[in-house]
Amino acid sequence: MGAAAYAVDQIAPSMEVPADFHDFWNQKIAEMHAIGMNPVLTLVDIGDDQIDYYQVTMDNIKGSKIYGQLAKPKGKSNLPAMLQVQWAGVYPLETDWVRWQARNGWLAMNISAHDLPIDRPLEFYQQQSQGPLKDYPGIGADDQDKSYFLRMFLSCYRSVDFLVEHKDWNGKALVVHGGSQGGYQAIVTGGMHRSVTAVAANVPCWMRSYGQRRTSFFGVASMVV
């Protein structure tokens, strides 16, 4: 394996840090922690005798839920952990997205970006995408307390909390990985949660529609920190 980077020392912040930035996030994280995690793990048979696979739900702010999946090598412990976060759109989660990571020796968790169950028929997600979640990146975009991404980012933070507390984590390596909107979430989570030891963000960005015009906000093409 190999990697290359160009002019890394010239990457600089695009704007000044808002004066209330740290206070805001410390307050929101405290609000989330005041709500019990209340994880519910449901063991599911996916026809793989080498993997333990679970569907997971946890509580989040404002009565919302975190929905995800967890997989680990059967009978193994002292594992590195990986949280995978999702690209833009409204869709179910596929079991292979954590199964192949578990087969490679990871305690692997994957969460939906939305407050939606992960295994409904495709028609369910299409209805959500065309209805209440249409142009969801724009929901609350002018209010930091109502931003759609607030719940999403806190879902990521709480999921790292869950992995840190998991009995099979090795207490050393915890990676957050995602592409596009997932890369955006990965960078934010790595910046906020001190237990994250590495971030793998592939083409981090988010996109919002304005009528017929679509505006994208991109980071670097890929990065591992």
PDB file of N, CA and C in Angstrom, residues 84-126:
ATOM      1  N   GLN A  84     -18.228   3.452   9.813  1.00  0.00           N
ATOM      2  CA  GLN A  84     -18.446   3.876   8.436  1.00  0.00           C
ATOM      3  C   GLN A  84     -19.697   4.748   8.381  1.00  0.00           C
ATOM      4  N   VAL A  85     -19.569   5.892   7.733  1.00  0.00           N
ATOM      5  CA  VAL A  85     -20.686   6.832   7.623  1.00  0.00           C
ATOM      6  C   VAL A  85     -21.010   7.043   6.150  1.00  0.00           C
ATOM      7  N   GLN A  86     -22.260   7.389   5.876  1.00  0.00           N
ATOM      8  CA  GLN A  86     -22.807   7.218   4.539  1.00  0.00           C
ATOM      9  C   GLN A  86     -22.788   8.462   3.650  1.00  0.00           C
ATOM     10  N   TRP A  87     -22.667   8.183   2.358  1.00  0.00           N
ATOM     11  CA  TRP A  87     -22.742   9.232   1.339  1.00  0.00           C
ATOM     12  C   TRP A  87     -24.175   9.756   1.242  1.00  0.00           C
ATOM     13  N   ALA A  88     -24.361  10.792   0.446  1.00  0.00           N
ATOM     14  CA  ALA A  88     -25.658  11.459   0.374  1.00  0.00           C
ATOM     15  C   ALA A  88     -26.719  10.559  -0.245  1.00  0.00           C
ATOM     16  N   GLY A  89     -27.947  10.847   0.113  1.00  0.00           N
ATOM     17  CA  GLY A  89     -29.081  10.105  -0.416  1.00  0.00           C
ATOM     18  C   GLY A  89     -29.866   9.437   0.692  1.00  0.00           C
ATOM     19  N   VAL A  90     -30.947   8.782   0.314  1.00  0.00           N
ATOM     20  CA  VAL A  90     -31.823   8.097   1.263  1.00  0.00           C
ATOM     21  C   VAL A  90     -31.988   6.668   0.759  1.00  0.00           C
ATOM     22  N   TYR A  91     -31.473   5.701   1.499  1.00  0.00           N
ATOM     23  CA  TYR A  91     -31.401   4.322   1.016  1.00  0.00           C
ATOM     24  C   TYR A  91     -31.168   3.378   2.192  1.00  0.00           C
ATOM     25  N   PRO A  92     -31.368   2.065   1.998  1.00  0.00           N
ATOM     26  CA  PRO A  92     -31.077   1.104   3.067  1.00  0.00           C
ATOM     27  C   PRO A  92     -29.572   0.861   3.186  1.00  0.00           C
ATOM     28  N   LEU A  93     -29.173   0.170   4.250  1.00  0.00           N
ATOM     29  CA  LEU A  93     -27.776  -0.237   4.424  1.00  0.00           C
ATOM     30  C   LEU A  93     -27.631  -1.699   4.029  1.00  0.00           C
ATOM     31  N   GLU A  94     -26.563  -2.021   3.324  1.00  0.00           N
ATOM     32  CA  GLU A  94     -26.310  -3.396   2.896  1.00  0.00           C
ATOM     33  C   GLU A  94     -25.405  -4.099   3.904  1.00  0.00           C
ATOM     34  N   THR A  95     -25.710  -5.353   4.188  1.00  0.00           N
ATOM     35  CA  THR A  95     -24.942  -6.095   5.196  1.00  0.00           C
ATOM     36  C   THR A  95     -23.473  -6.222   4.811  1.00  0.00           C
ATOM     37  N   ASP A  96     -23.176  -6.305   3.525  1.00  0.00           N
ATOM     38  CA  ASP A  96     -21.776  -6.468   3.104  1.00  0.00           C
ATOM     39  C   ASP A  96     -20.905  -5.282   3.482  1.00  0.00           C
ATOM     40  N   TRP A  97     -21.513  -4.125   3.724  1.00  0.00           N
ATOM     41  CA  TRP A  97     -20.718  -2.944   4.052  1.00  0.00           C
ATOM     42  C   TRP A  97     -20.014  -3.087   5.395  1.00  0.00           C
ATOM     43  N   VAL A  98     -20.526  -3.935   6.277  1.00  0.00           N
ATOM     44  CA  VAL A  98     -19.793  -4.222   7.513  1.00  0.00           C
ATOM     45  C   VAL A  98     -19.228  -5.635   7.518  1.00  0.00           C
ATOM     46  N   ARG A  99     -19.846  -6.551   6.770  1.00  0.00           N
ATOM     47  CA  ARG A  99     -19.378  -7.935   6.801  1.00  0.00           C
ATOM     48  C   ARG A  99     -17.952  -8.059   6.294  1.00  0.00           C
ATOM     49  N   TRP A 100     -17.626  -7.373   5.195  1.00  0.00           N
ATOM     50  CA  TRP A 100     -16.265  -7.532   4.663  1.00  0.00           C
ATOM     51  C   TRP A 100     -15.223  -6.909   5.576  1.00  0.00           C
ATOM     52  N   GLN A 101     -15.598  -5.845   6.294  1.00  0.00           N
ATOM     53  CA  GLN A 101     -14.677  -5.268   7.275  1.00  0.00           C
ATOM     54  C   GLN A 101     -14.461  -6.245   8.437  1.00  0.00           C
ATOM     55  N   ALA A 102     -15.549  -6.872   8.892  1.00  0.00           N
ATOM     56  CA  ALA A 102     -15.424  -7.844   9.975  1.00  0.00           C
ATOM     57  C   ALA A 102     -14.575  -9.037   9.548  1.00  0.00           C
ATOM     58  N   ARG A 103     -14.714  -9.464   8.321  1.00  0.00           N
ATOM     59  CA  ARG A 103     -13.893 -10.579   7.828  1.00  0.00           C
ATOM     60  C   ARG A 103     -12.412 -10.218   7.819  1.00  0.00           C
ATOM     61  N   ASN A 104     -12.112  -8.939   7.741  1.00  0.00           N
ATOM     62  CA  ASN A 104     -10.724  -8.480   7.795  1.00  0.00           C
ATOM     63  C   ASN A 104     -10.265  -8.154   9.210  1.00  0.00           C
ATOM     64  N   GLY A 105     -11.081  -8.516  10.211  1.00  0.00           N
ATOM     65  CA  GLY A 105     -10.642  -8.405  11.592  1.00  0.00           C
ATOM     66  C   GLY A 105     -11.074  -7.159  12.329  1.00  0.00           C
ATOM     67  N   TRP A 106     -12.077  -6.435  11.797  1.00  0.00           N
ATOM     68  CA  TRP A 106     -12.525  -5.202  12.429  1.00  0.00           C
ATOM     69  C   TRP A 106     -13.806  -5.412  13.228  1.00  0.00           C
ATOM     70  N   LEU A 107     -13.935  -4.627  14.294  1.00  0.00           N
ATOM     71  CA  LEU A 107     -15.224  -4.373  14.918  1.00  0.00           C
ATOM     72  C   LEU A 107     -15.837  -3.251  14.105  1.00  0.00           C
ATOM     73  N   ALA A 108     -16.754  -3.592  13.214  1.00  0.00           N
ATOM     74  CA  ALA A 108     -17.198  -2.665  12.165  1.00  0.00           C
ATOM     75  C   ALA A 108     -18.626  -2.205  12.403  1.00  0.00           C
ATOM     76  N   MET A 109     -18.807  -0.901  12.434  1.00  0.00           N
ATOM     77  CA  MET A 109     -20.127  -0.314  12.598  1.00  0.00           C
ATOM     78  C   MET A 109     -20.412   0.605  11.420  1.00  0.00           C
ATOM     79  N   ASN A 110     -21.665   0.622  10.980  1.00  0.00           N
ATOM     80  CA  ASN A 110     -22.098   1.439   9.860  1.00  0.00           C
ATOM     81  C   ASN A 110     -23.448   2.037  10.225  1.00  0.00           C
ATOM     82  N   ILE A 111     -23.579   3.359  10.140  1.00  0.00           N
ATOM     83  CA  ILE A 111     -24.831   3.996  10.540  1.00  0.00           C
ATOM     84  C   ILE A 111     -25.452   4.757   9.375  1.00  0.00           C
ATOM     85  N   SER A 112     -26.779   4.816   9.408  1.00  0.00           N
ATOM     86  CA  SER A 112     -27.507   5.624   8.434  1.00  0.00           C
ATOM     87  C   SER A 112     -27.345   7.099   8.777  1.00  0.00           C
ATOM     88  N   ALA A 113     -27.372   7.929   7.755  1.00  0.00           N
ATOM     89  CA  ALA A 113     -27.341   9.379   7.976  1.00  0.00           C
ATOM     90  C   ALA A 113     -28.687   9.910   8.455  1.00  0.00           C
ATOM     91  N   HIS A 114     -29.716   9.059   8.406  1.00  0.00           N
ATOM     92  CA  HIS A 114     -31.084   9.518   8.663  1.00  0.00           C
ATOM     93  C   HIS A 114     -31.719   8.762   9.827  1.00  0.00           C
ATOM     94  N   ASP A 115     -32.763   9.337  10.355  1.00  0.00           N
ATOM     95  CA  ASP A 115     -33.545   8.704  11.415  1.00  0.00           C
ATOM     96  C   ASP A 115     -34.553   7.762  10.768  1.00  0.00           C
ATOM     97  N   LEU A 116     -34.004   6.690  10.146  1.00  0.00           N
ATOM     98  CA  LEU A 116     -34.825   5.736   9.405  1.00  0.00           C
ATOM     99  C   LEU A 116     -34.303   4.322   9.623  1.00  0.00           C
ATOM    100  N   PRO A 117     -35.182   3.328   9.714  1.00  0.00           N
ATOM    101  CA  PRO A 117     -34.737   1.933   9.756  1.00  0.00           C
ATOM    102  C   PRO A 117     -33.881   1.607   8.538  1.00  0.00           C
ATOM    103  N   ILE A 118     -32.992   0.627   8.678  1.00  0.00           N
ATOM    104  CA  ILE A 118     -31.989   0.379   7.637  1.00  0.00           C
ATOM    105  C   ILE A 118     -32.384  -0.698   6.632  1.00  0.00           C
ATOM    106  N   ASP A 119     -33.520  -1.386   6.834  1.00  0.00           N
ATOM    107  CA  ASP A 119     -33.796  -2.563   6.022  1.00  0.00           C
ATOM    108  C   ASP A 119     -35.195  -2.583   5.426  1.00  0.00           C
ATOM    109  N   ARG A 120     -35.757  -1.422   5.155  1.00  0.00           N
ATOM    110  CA  ARG A 120     -37.081  -1.371   4.549  1.00  0.00           C
ATOM    111  C   ARG A 120     -36.969  -1.546   3.022  1.00  0.00           C
ATOM    112  N   PRO A 121     -38.082  -1.834   2.329  1.00  0.00           N
ATOM    113  CA  PRO A 121     -38.054  -1.924   0.860  1.00  0.00           C
ATOM    114  C   PRO A 121     -37.637  -0.595   0.232  1.00  0.00           C
ATOM    115  N   LEU A 122     -37.101  -0.674  -0.974  1.00  0.00           N
ATOM    116  CA  LEU A 122     -36.613   0.523  -1.656  1.00  0.00           C
ATOM    117  C   LEU A 122     -37.697   1.577  -1.811  1.00  0.00           C
ATOM    118  N   GLU A 123     -38.941   1.139  -1.979  1.00  0.00           N
ATOM    119  CA  GLU A 123     -40.033   2.094  -2.151  1.00  0.00           C
ATOM    120  C   GLU A 123     -40.170   3.006  -0.936  1.00  0.00           C
ATOM    121  N   PHE A 124     -39.896   2.476   0.235  1.00  0.00           N
ATOM    122  CA  PHE A 124     -39.971   3.276   1.459  1.00  0.00           C
ATOM    123  C   PHE A 124     -38.988   4.442   1.402  1.00  0.00           C
ATOM    124  N   TYR A 125     -37.758   4.179   0.980  1.00  0.00           N
ATOM    125  CA  TYR A 125     -36.741   5.230   0.927  1.00  0.00           C
ATOM    126  C   TYR A 125     -37.013   6.215  -0.208  1.00  0.00           C
ATOM    127  N   GLN A 126     -37.576   5.721  -1.302  1.00  0.00           N
ATOM    128  CA  GLN A 126     -37.948   6.626  -2.388  1.00  0.00           C
ATOM    129  C   GLN A 126     -39.027   7.601  -1.935  1.00  0.00           C
TER     130      GLN A 126
END
